[in-house]
């Protein structure tokens, strides 16, 4: 058949006069073919990128031990969806299943120096650690938080680690107020309690417990490993010998001097609202920082403000003007909910509140914003000294009160100014971009009280 190597060159009937000549010519072309194939194979080998690529390093930022390159492994669809950034199928068992945004936020730091521990961390179970303390040791940072016992969670992880690995617990802001009582007397390891969430944000740690593995250079080597992954990866890290002259490098700040295409941030001043507040109705707390945002009970799921403004409407079921303002607050919440978390807080006891809702024929579904009860009046009485309701207070992601007044007096132009300033001045979390702005900045102030 024309084109077949065994009959090359092509010949049709009547091409050659006699069989001997045809056989001789056929033999000569087979020799030519062998030469051509040899040249072709040699050329293909020389041109292969893997053969000429520079050596890859197990830690490209610190220049640690060289390793050979391997071709990319195709990932399965399920891996890609569950784990976000592609996890090779052959490696999938070594990684814990994580939300796409969670893994993306963590992986931003792989290969770079560990973000600097923040000054407001509370250390339990040992001495505090700075960046230098991570040098020359393998450290596993394990995040804990929420309703799960931090001691139980950390003890389980500790049992799975090989000898010689340092375990550092990182308590997220979720239920951080109870961590002292649980861990201070008998912590299974050193624990950093991050009530503000600043270091969690810098590391890309969110609500789901995750681990971050730091190598002997102080660089983030692995993130989000499973128990099998820890057992498989840690022995090799312990065995590594690190040149003292090699140091992990700082991750360039997307808005800092290390970025080549960074644009300077535009400072937007916070608007000042000068309308006087009647001291008989409430104290003027504008410009001051709230001591914390705690309530006795959320009527439904606790909201997550992330980096939004928070507008608290102090009200009660027995208050006619408060009830009259509900449609207005509903409208604001539906229109500006992406930038402002509206919350209604009553200081009524639960049984009184329930009876009041029934009497006024109100249902939770009548509200387009979360409701909470705080009979102790933590903010209403002790901070704002509110004597007349309804009264609304708006604070920014940094906890500073920016606006106060009757909810019906909150105008669209005021809201637009507040939103513009909050967007411009809110410090992005480590996850910004990959995760759509999720982070503990601001959310830490809404943790439920004990």
Tab-separated table of C-alpha atoms in Angstrom:
chain	number	residue	atom	x	y	z
A	1	UNK	CA	0.000	0.000	0.000
A	2	UNK	CA	1.299	3.456	-0.921
A	3	UNK	CA	2.841	5.101	2.116
A	4	UNK	CA	3.831	1.876	3.874
A	5	UNK	CA	7.439	1.803	5.109
A	6	UNK	CA	7.860	-1.795	3.979
A	7	UNK	CA	7.106	-0.923	0.330
A	8	UNK	CA	8.699	2.517	0.186
A	9	UNK	CA	9.262	4.005	-2.384
A	10	UNK	CA	5.770	3.829	-3.911
A	11	UNK	CA	5.577	1.998	-7.182
A	12	UNK	CA	2.828	1.354	-9.622
A	13	UNK	CA	2.474	-1.297	-12.343
A	14	UNK	CA	5.074	-0.970	-15.131
A	15	UNK	CA	7.457	1.258	-13.131
A	16	UNK	CA	10.477	-1.026	-13.280
A	17	UNK	CA	11.641	-2.947	-16.385
A	18	UNK	CA	12.958	-6.046	-14.644
A	19	UNK	CA	12.637	-7.585	-11.155
A	20	UNK	CA	16.398	-7.548	-10.261
A	21	UNK	CA	16.607	-3.768	-10.677
A	22	UNK	CA	13.465	-3.311	-8.682
A	23	UNK	CA	14.834	-5.421	-5.820
A	24	UNK	CA	18.150	-3.551	-5.816
A	25	UNK	CA	16.491	-0.157	-5.743
A	26	UNK	CA	14.138	-1.300	-2.978
A	27	UNK	CA	17.134	-2.373	-0.816
A	28	UNK	CA	18.923	0.924	-1.333
A	29	UNK	CA	15.866	2.882	-0.209
A	30	UNK	CA	15.570	0.781	2.950
A	31	UNK	CA	19.099	1.878	3.861
A	32	UNK	CA	18.149	5.467	3.234
A	33	UNK	CA	15.119	4.969	5.418
A	34	UNK	CA	17.235	3.694	8.314
A	35	UNK	CA	19.429	6.782	8.140
A	36	UNK	CA	16.414	9.075	8.016
A	37	UNK	CA	14.788	7.410	10.991
A	38	UNK	CA	17.990	7.702	13.036
A	39	UNK	CA	18.197	11.424	12.306
A	40	UNK	CA	14.521	11.863	13.135
A	41	UNK	CA	14.743	10.088	16.511
A	42	UNK	CA	17.913	11.985	17.456
A	43	UNK	CA	16.273	15.296	16.603
A	44	UNK	CA	13.163	14.470	18.619
A	45	UNK	CA	15.220	13.509	21.675
A	46	UNK	CA	17.345	16.647	21.571
A	47	UNK	CA	14.267	18.827	21.232
A	48	UNK	CA	12.450	17.302	24.223
A	49	UNK	CA	11.993	20.078	26.854
A	50	UNK	CA	12.429	17.710	29.799
A	51	UNK	CA	15.891	16.788	28.555
A	52	UNK	CA	17.108	20.373	28.418
A	53	UNK	CA	15.189	21.908	31.341
A	54	UNK	CA	17.074	23.388	34.277
A	55	UNK	CA	17.066	21.235	37.421
A	56	UNK	CA	13.938	21.641	39.551
A	57	UNK	CA	14.114	22.048	43.297
A	58	UNK	CA	11.960	20.580	45.992
A	59	UNK	CA	11.713	24.120	47.324
A	60	UNK	CA	12.122	26.510	44.375
A	61	UNK	CA	12.224	29.608	46.580
A	62	UNK	CA	14.953	28.437	48.937
A	63	UNK	CA	16.992	26.450	46.422
A	64	UNK	CA	16.939	23.255	48.438
A	65	UNK	CA	17.827	19.740	47.255
A	66	UNK	CA	17.513	19.266	43.445
A	67	UNK	CA	15.030	16.738	42.175
A	68	UNK	CA	14.354	15.310	38.739
A	69	UNK	CA	11.448	16.571	36.730
A	70	UNK	CA	8.396	14.429	36.126
A	71	UNK	CA	5.729	14.880	33.480
A	72	UNK	CA	2.433	16.329	34.691
A	73	UNK	CA	-0.087	13.758	35.779
A	74	UNK	CA	-3.608	14.116	34.489
A	75	UNK	CA	-6.094	14.779	37.254
A	76	UNK	CA	-9.549	13.358	37.478
A	77	UNK	CA	-12.587	15.602	37.266
A	78	UNK	CA	-13.511	14.810	40.861
A	79	UNK	CA	-10.054	15.850	42.078
A	80	UNK	CA	-10.205	19.109	40.197
A	81	UNK	CA	-13.593	20.051	41.575
A	82	UNK	CA	-13.057	18.955	45.152
A	83	UNK	CA	-9.533	20.158	45.643
A	84	UNK	CA	-9.443	23.311	43.560
A	85	UNK	CA	-5.876	23.612	42.270
A	86	UNK	CA	-5.094	20.330	40.565
A	87	UNK	CA	-3.927	17.485	42.777
A	88	UNK	CA	-2.368	14.650	40.739
A	89	UNK	CA	-4.419	11.475	40.881
A	90	UNK	CA	-1.392	9.542	42.095
A	91	UNK	CA	-1.019	12.009	44.990
A	92	UNK	CA	-4.710	12.454	45.856
A	93	UNK	CA	-4.597	10.139	48.873
A	94	UNK	CA	-1.965	12.371	50.445
A	95	UNK	CA	-4.222	15.435	50.486
A	96	UNK	CA	-7.306	16.121	52.576
A	97	UNK	CA	-10.476	17.041	50.657
A	98	UNK	CA	-10.800	20.831	50.776
A	99	UNK	CA	-13.030	23.461	49.297
A	100	UNK	CA	-11.528	24.989	46.151
A	101	UNK	CA	-11.158	28.417	47.755
A	102	UNK	CA	-9.600	26.975	50.923
A	103	UNK	CA	-6.911	25.082	49.030
A	104	UNK	CA	-6.193	28.016	46.720
A	105	UNK	CA	-5.656	30.336	49.692
A	106	UNK	CA	-3.255	27.899	51.346
A	107	UNK	CA	-1.288	27.091	48.192
A	108	UNK	CA	-0.457	30.759	47.615
A	109	UNK	CA	2.256	30.345	50.247
A	110	UNK	CA	3.863	27.082	49.130
A	111	UNK	CA	7.597	27.543	48.703
A	112	UNK	CA	7.696	30.939	50.414
A	113	UNK	CA	8.790	31.896	53.918
A	114	UNK	CA	6.100	31.424	56.537
A	115	UNK	CA	4.156	34.661	57.147
A	116	UNK	CA	5.335	36.458	60.266
A	117	UNK	CA	3.372	35.546	63.430
A	118	UNK	CA	1.318	38.561	64.472
A	119	UNK	CA	1.932	40.426	67.712
A	120	UNK	CA	-1.551	39.854	69.142
A	121	UNK	CA	-1.305	36.052	69.259
A	122	UNK	CA	-1.733	34.460	72.678
A	123	UNK	CA	0.667	31.570	73.203
A	124	UNK	CA	-0.364	28.646	75.399
A	125	UNK	CA	1.716	25.625	76.357
A	126	UNK	CA	5.160	27.123	75.739
A	127	UNK	CA	7.169	30.104	74.567
A	128	UNK	CA	6.099	32.246	71.630
A	129	UNK	CA	7.627	31.641	68.199
A	130	UNK	CA	8.963	34.132	65.708
A	131	UNK	CA	10.131	33.331	62.194
A	132	UNK	CA	13.626	32.407	63.356
A	133	UNK	CA	12.165	29.729	65.631
A	134	UNK	CA	10.975	27.753	62.589
A	135	UNK	CA	14.530	27.415	61.264
A	136	UNK	CA	16.305	24.022	61.344
A	137	UNK	CA	13.206	22.069	62.307
A	138	UNK	CA	10.185	20.555	60.604
A	139	UNK	CA	6.959	22.074	61.913
A	140	UNK	CA	3.341	21.133	61.339
A	141	UNK	CA	0.876	23.947	61.996
A	142	UNK	CA	-2.556	22.462	62.672
A	143	UNK	CA	-5.560	24.773	62.787
A	144	UNK	CA	-8.376	24.123	65.255
A	145	UNK	CA	-11.536	25.979	66.198
A	146	UNK	CA	-15.288	25.814	66.409
A	147	UNK	CA	-17.179	23.385	68.616
A	148	UNK	CA	-14.653	20.540	68.314
A	149	UNK	CA	-12.380	20.212	71.347
A	150	UNK	CA	-8.999	21.702	70.365
A	151	UNK	CA	-7.194	19.411	72.813
A	152	UNK	CA	-8.744	16.269	71.331
A	153	UNK	CA	-8.021	17.395	67.764
A	154	UNK	CA	-4.387	18.270	68.497
A	155	UNK	CA	-3.745	15.078	70.453
A	156	UNK	CA	-4.960	13.040	67.470
A	157	UNK	CA	-2.630	14.876	65.078
A	158	UNK	CA	0.287	14.599	67.500
A	159	UNK	CA	-0.043	10.810	67.619
A	160	UNK	CA	0.265	10.609	63.823
A	161	UNK	CA	3.492	12.637	63.576
A	162	UNK	CA	6.937	11.025	63.470
A	163	UNK	CA	9.416	11.788	66.218
A	164	UNK	CA	11.304	15.017	65.663
A	165	UNK	CA	8.422	16.992	64.133
A	166	UNK	CA	7.190	20.030	66.063
A	167	UNK	CA	3.410	20.418	66.291
A	168	UNK	CA	2.064	23.958	66.578
A	169	UNK	CA	-1.653	24.422	67.140
A	170	UNK	CA	-3.317	27.487	65.633
A	171	UNK	CA	-6.711	28.331	67.127
A	172	UNK	CA	-8.878	30.346	64.754
A	173	UNK	CA	-11.188	33.108	66.058
A	174	UNK	CA	-14.096	30.646	66.020
A	175	UNK	CA	-14.723	29.924	69.726
A	176	UNK	CA	-11.335	31.428	70.611
A	177	UNK	CA	-12.844	32.907	73.768
A	178	UNK	CA	-13.100	29.433	75.311
A	179	UNK	CA	-9.710	28.182	74.159
A	180	UNK	CA	-7.916	29.592	77.215
A	181	UNK	CA	-10.024	27.543	79.623
A	182	UNK	CA	-9.568	24.358	77.614
A	183	UNK	CA	-5.872	24.604	76.771
A	184	UNK	CA	-4.161	26.707	79.415
A	185	UNK	CA	-3.942	23.991	82.067
A	186	UNK	CA	-2.926	21.051	79.895
A	187	UNK	CA	-2.170	21.890	76.276
A	188	UNK	CA	-0.939	18.866	74.256
A	189	UNK	CA	1.470	21.147	72.362
A	190	UNK	CA	2.304	24.799	71.850
A	191	UNK	CA	-0.816	26.662	70.702
A	192	UNK	CA	-1.190	30.140	69.220
A	193	UNK	CA	-4.665	31.559	69.874
A	194	UNK	CA	-5.514	34.006	67.097
A	195	UNK	CA	-8.572	35.898	68.353
A	196	UNK	CA	-8.238	38.596	65.690
A	197	UNK	CA	-7.686	36.180	62.807
A	198	UNK	CA	-4.819	38.257	61.396
A	199	UNK	CA	-2.280	35.410	61.279
A	200	UNK	CA	-4.936	32.988	60.025
A	201	UNK	CA	-5.660	35.401	57.174
A	202	UNK	CA	-1.951	35.753	56.418
A	203	UNK	CA	-1.617	31.956	56.217
A	204	UNK	CA	-4.838	31.430	54.259
A	205	UNK	CA	-6.447	29.472	57.108
A	206	UNK	CA	-10.238	29.561	57.208
A	207	UNK	CA	-12.841	27.588	59.145
A	208	UNK	CA	-12.082	23.981	58.172
A	209	UNK	CA	-9.156	22.450	60.126
A	210	UNK	CA	-6.062	22.253	57.920
A	211	UNK	CA	-2.341	21.712	58.306
A	212	UNK	CA	0.648	23.631	56.985
A	213	UNK	CA	4.054	21.940	56.856
A	214	UNK	CA	7.121	24.158	57.326
A	215	UNK	CA	10.522	22.799	56.265
A	216	UNK	CA	13.929	23.425	57.844
A	217	UNK	CA	14.489	26.608	55.849
A	218	UNK	CA	11.340	28.145	57.327
A	219	UNK	CA	9.400	27.821	54.066
A	220	UNK	CA	5.905	26.444	53.554
A	221	UNK	CA	6.461	23.062	51.879
A	222	UNK	CA	3.041	21.376	51.950
A	223	UNK	CA	-0.509	22.446	52.762
A	224	UNK	CA	-3.702	20.503	53.405
A	225	UNK	CA	-2.161	17.043	53.784
A	226	UNK	CA	-4.159	14.028	54.903
A	227	UNK	CA	-2.944	11.765	57.705
A	228	UNK	CA	-1.451	9.485	55.037
A	229	UNK	CA	0.214	12.508	53.475
A	230	UNK	CA	1.848	13.530	56.741
A	231	UNK	CA	3.222	10.028	57.240
A	232	UNK	CA	4.520	9.899	53.658
A	233	UNK	CA	6.046	13.376	53.355
A	234	UNK	CA	7.485	14.186	56.785
A	235	UNK	CA	10.285	11.559	57.015
A	236	UNK	CA	11.937	12.955	53.878
A	237	UNK	CA	11.798	16.487	55.283
A	238	UNK	CA	13.364	15.330	58.546
A	239	UNK	CA	16.198	13.688	56.610
A	240	UNK	CA	17.005	16.778	54.548
A	241	UNK	CA	20.288	18.530	55.201
A	242	UNK	CA	20.005	22.266	54.689
A	243	UNK	CA	22.856	24.582	53.823
A	244	UNK	CA	22.985	27.312	56.468
A	245	UNK	CA	23.458	29.892	53.726
A	246	UNK	CA	20.101	29.017	52.179
A	247	UNK	CA	17.140	30.979	53.471
A	248	UNK	CA	13.508	30.907	52.484
A	249	UNK	CA	12.383	34.007	50.650
A	250	UNK	CA	9.581	36.382	51.531
A	251	UNK	CA	6.441	36.088	49.419
A	252	UNK	CA	6.107	39.329	47.413
A	253	UNK	CA	3.227	41.473	48.615
A	254	UNK	CA	0.723	41.949	45.819
A	255	UNK	CA	0.472	45.602	46.835
A	256	UNK	CA	4.005	46.055	48.118
A	257	UNK	CA	7.478	46.824	46.875
A	258	UNK	CA	8.078	43.214	45.872
A	259	UNK	CA	5.478	43.334	43.134
A	260	UNK	CA	6.498	44.419	39.673
A	261	UNK	CA	3.050	45.334	38.459
A	262	UNK	CA	1.522	46.580	41.687
A	263	UNK	CA	-0.389	49.824	41.657
A	264	UNK	CA	-0.295	52.111	44.691
A	265	UNK	CA	-3.372	51.863	46.870
A	266	UNK	CA	-5.694	54.845	46.684
A	267	UNK	CA	-6.471	56.169	50.135
A	268	UNK	CA	-10.130	56.957	50.665
A	269	UNK	CA	-10.969	58.914	53.792
A	270	UNK	CA	-13.834	57.777	55.949
A	271	UNK	CA	-16.812	60.117	55.728
A	272	UNK	CA	-17.590	62.184	58.806
A	273	UNK	CA	-21.205	62.538	59.855
A	274	UNK	CA	-21.587	65.598	62.036
A	275	UNK	CA	-25.285	65.446	62.851
A	276	UNK	CA	-25.474	65.611	66.654
A	277	UNK	CA	-26.707	62.638	68.649
A	278	UNK	CA	-29.020	63.460	71.525
A	279	UNK	CA	-27.128	62.386	74.662
A	280	UNK	CA	-30.464	61.456	76.215
A	281	UNK	CA	-31.007	58.797	73.545
A	282	UNK	CA	-27.477	57.347	73.203
A	283	UNK	CA	-23.807	58.057	73.637
A	284	UNK	CA	-21.887	59.292	70.603
A	285	UNK	CA	-19.405	56.488	69.911
A	286	UNK	CA	-18.484	57.466	66.347
A	287	UNK	CA	-14.771	57.033	65.750
A	288	UNK	CA	-14.391	54.602	68.659
A	289	UNK	CA	-13.771	50.864	68.451
A	290	UNK	CA	-16.352	48.430	69.737
A	291	UNK	CA	-15.003	46.089	72.447
A	292	UNK	CA	-16.354	43.042	70.625
A	293	UNK	CA	-19.593	41.904	69.074
A	294	UNK	CA	-21.170	39.215	71.231
A	295	UNK	CA	-24.788	38.159	71.642
A	296	UNK	CA	-26.537	35.593	73.804
A	297	UNK	CA	-28.269	33.831	70.930
A	298	UNK	CA	-28.614	34.040	67.176
A	299	UNK	CA	-32.118	33.265	65.911
A	300	UNK	CA	-30.901	31.123	63.066
A	301	UNK	CA	-27.451	30.650	61.598
A	302	UNK	CA	-24.761	33.003	62.831
A	303	UNK	CA	-23.885	35.412	60.009
A	304	UNK	CA	-20.400	35.877	58.615
A	305	UNK	CA	-19.612	39.530	57.808
A	306	UNK	CA	-16.149	38.752	56.355
A	307	UNK	CA	-14.913	42.243	55.422
A	308	UNK	CA	-18.310	43.923	55.162
A	309	UNK	CA	-19.609	46.823	57.199
A	310	UNK	CA	-21.943	45.767	60.015
A	311	UNK	CA	-25.140	47.720	60.739
A	312	UNK	CA	-26.808	46.883	64.064
A	313	UNK	CA	-30.433	47.839	64.499
A	314	UNK	CA	-31.209	47.906	68.235
A	315	UNK	CA	-34.931	47.228	68.563
A	316	UNK	CA	-37.634	45.388	70.528
A	317	UNK	CA	-40.948	43.750	69.678
A	318	UNK	CA	-42.911	46.134	71.938
A	319	UNK	CA	-41.477	49.228	70.183
A	320	UNK	CA	-43.866	50.634	67.544
A	321	UNK	CA	-41.272	52.844	65.754
A	322	UNK	CA	-38.926	49.832	65.680
A	323	UNK	CA	-41.526	47.717	63.921
A	324	UNK	CA	-42.276	50.565	61.519
A	325	UNK	CA	-38.593	50.644	60.496
A	326	UNK	CA	-38.458	46.935	59.588
A	327	UNK	CA	-39.499	47.393	55.916
A	328	UNK	CA	-36.868	50.116	55.493
A	329	UNK	CA	-34.114	47.943	56.969
A	330	UNK	CA	-35.311	45.029	54.817
A	331	UNK	CA	-34.955	47.202	51.731
A	332	UNK	CA	-31.453	48.305	52.717
A	333	UNK	CA	-30.368	44.736	53.453
A	334	UNK	CA	-31.594	43.458	50.097
A	335	UNK	CA	-29.969	46.325	48.213
A	336	UNK	CA	-26.636	46.583	50.037
A	337	UNK	CA	-26.233	43.126	51.570
A	338	UNK	CA	-23.084	42.417	49.580
A	339	UNK	CA	-21.274	45.266	51.354
A	340	UNK	CA	-23.195	45.675	54.611
A	341	UNK	CA	-24.387	43.022	57.048
A	342	UNK	CA	-27.587	44.279	58.676
A	343	UNK	CA	-28.426	42.704	62.044
A	344	UNK	CA	-31.378	43.227	64.384
A	345	UNK	CA	-30.612	42.862	68.112
A	346	UNK	CA	-33.230	42.849	70.853
A	347	UNK	CA	-32.414	42.923	74.569
A	348	UNK	CA	-35.597	41.018	75.402
A	349	UNK	CA	-35.407	37.631	77.064
A	350	UNK	CA	-36.222	34.773	74.725
A	351	UNK	CA	-39.656	33.997	76.180
A	352	UNK	CA	-40.602	37.692	76.143
A	353	UNK	CA	-39.338	38.059	72.590
A	354	UNK	CA	-41.274	35.000	71.415
A	355	UNK	CA	-44.460	36.277	73.035
A	356	UNK	CA	-43.903	39.736	71.557
A	357	UNK	CA	-43.419	38.343	68.048
A	358	UNK	CA	-46.662	36.379	68.397
A	359	UNK	CA	-48.564	39.362	69.756
A	360	UNK	CA	-47.397	41.625	66.932
A	361	UNK	CA	-47.979	38.850	64.380
A	362	UNK	CA	-44.348	38.915	63.316
A	363	UNK	CA	-42.454	35.939	61.913
A	364	UNK	CA	-38.692	35.456	61.361
A	365	UNK	CA	-39.404	35.349	57.628
A	366	UNK	CA	-40.625	38.951	57.832
A	367	UNK	CA	-36.997	40.003	58.297
A	368	UNK	CA	-34.495	40.037	55.435
A	369	UNK	CA	-31.595	40.164	57.870
A	370	UNK	CA	-30.364	38.072	60.848
A	371	UNK	CA	-31.851	38.519	64.318
A	372	UNK	CA	-30.192	38.013	67.689
A	373	UNK	CA	-31.022	38.281	71.381
A	374	UNK	CA	-28.786	39.902	73.986
A	375	UNK	CA	-30.644	40.479	77.283
A	376	UNK	CA	-27.386	41.594	78.897
A	377	UNK	CA	-27.248	44.574	76.553
A	378	UNK	CA	-23.528	44.047	75.934
A	379	UNK	CA	-23.336	46.732	73.251
A	380	UNK	CA	-26.666	48.491	73.691
A	381	UNK	CA	-26.248	49.400	77.355
A	382	UNK	CA	-22.587	48.939	78.212
A	383	UNK	CA	-21.027	50.546	75.142
A	384	UNK	CA	-23.529	52.767	73.351
A	385	UNK	CA	-25.601	53.620	76.459
A	386	UNK	CA	-28.760	53.559	74.351
A	387	UNK	CA	-31.873	54.840	76.115
A	388	UNK	CA	-34.170	55.242	73.107
A	389	UNK	CA	-34.870	52.775	70.308
A	390	UNK	CA	-34.774	52.176	67.430
A	391	UNK	CA	-31.137	53.110	67.162
A	392	UNK	CA	-28.712	51.955	64.481
A	393	UNK	CA	-24.930	51.858	64.605
A	394	UNK	CA	-22.636	50.975	61.693
A	395	UNK	CA	-19.050	49.846	62.210
A	396	UNK	CA	-16.398	49.014	59.628
A	397	UNK	CA	-14.391	45.820	59.257
A	398	UNK	CA	-11.803	47.156	61.714
A	399	UNK	CA	-14.460	47.569	64.421
A	400	UNK	CA	-14.613	51.382	64.330
A	401	UNK	CA	-18.078	52.931	64.656
A	402	UNK	CA	-18.684	55.032	61.525
A	403	UNK	CA	-22.349	56.028	61.738
A	404	UNK	CA	-25.070	56.298	64.380
A	405	UNK	CA	-28.682	57.399	64.347
A	406	UNK	CA	-32.292	56.463	63.718
A	407	UNK	CA	-32.467	53.755	61.020
A	408	UNK	CA	-35.003	55.806	59.041
A	409	UNK	CA	-32.458	58.635	58.757
A	410	UNK	CA	-29.864	56.463	56.983
A	411	UNK	CA	-29.697	57.819	53.443
A	412	UNK	CA	-28.455	56.273	50.203
A	413	UNK	CA	-25.664	58.836	49.759
A	414	UNK	CA	-24.390	58.084	53.276
A	415	UNK	CA	-24.342	54.362	52.550
A	416	UNK	CA	-22.483	54.859	49.264
A	417	UNK	CA	-19.756	56.859	51.026
A	418	UNK	CA	-19.371	54.231	53.738
A	419	UNK	CA	-19.169	51.379	51.240
A	420	UNK	CA	-16.567	53.168	49.101
A	421	UNK	CA	-14.375	53.856	52.129
A	422	UNK	CA	-14.702	50.327	53.505
A	423	UNK	CA	-13.793	48.744	50.165
A	424	UNK	CA	-10.735	50.959	49.805
A	425	UNK	CA	-9.460	50.694	53.366
A	426	UNK	CA	-10.223	47.105	54.291
A	427	UNK	CA	-7.043	45.054	54.448
A	428	UNK	CA	-7.436	42.103	52.081
A	429	UNK	CA	-6.974	38.694	53.583
A	430	UNK	CA	-4.422	36.206	52.340
A	431	UNK	CA	-7.203	34.589	50.402
A	432	UNK	CA	-8.368	37.634	48.507
A	433	UNK	CA	-8.624	36.954	44.807
A	434	UNK	CA	-8.626	33.197	44.952
A	435	UNK	CA	-11.485	33.102	47.425
A	436	UNK	CA	-13.553	36.155	46.676
A	437	UNK	CA	-12.505	38.056	49.786
A	438	UNK	CA	-13.215	35.490	52.516
A	439	UNK	CA	-11.199	35.945	55.677
A	440	UNK	CA	-11.315	36.537	59.410
A	441	UNK	CA	-10.769	40.319	59.211
A	442	UNK	CA	-13.999	41.649	60.637
A	443	UNK	CA	-15.525	38.202	61.128
A	444	UNK	CA	-13.530	37.776	64.328
A	445	UNK	CA	-15.653	40.410	66.051
A	446	UNK	CA	-18.865	38.431	65.601
A	447	UNK	CA	-17.919	35.260	67.463
A	448	UNK	CA	-20.682	33.970	69.663
A	449	UNK	CA	-20.263	34.621	73.367
A	450	UNK	CA	-20.064	31.764	75.791
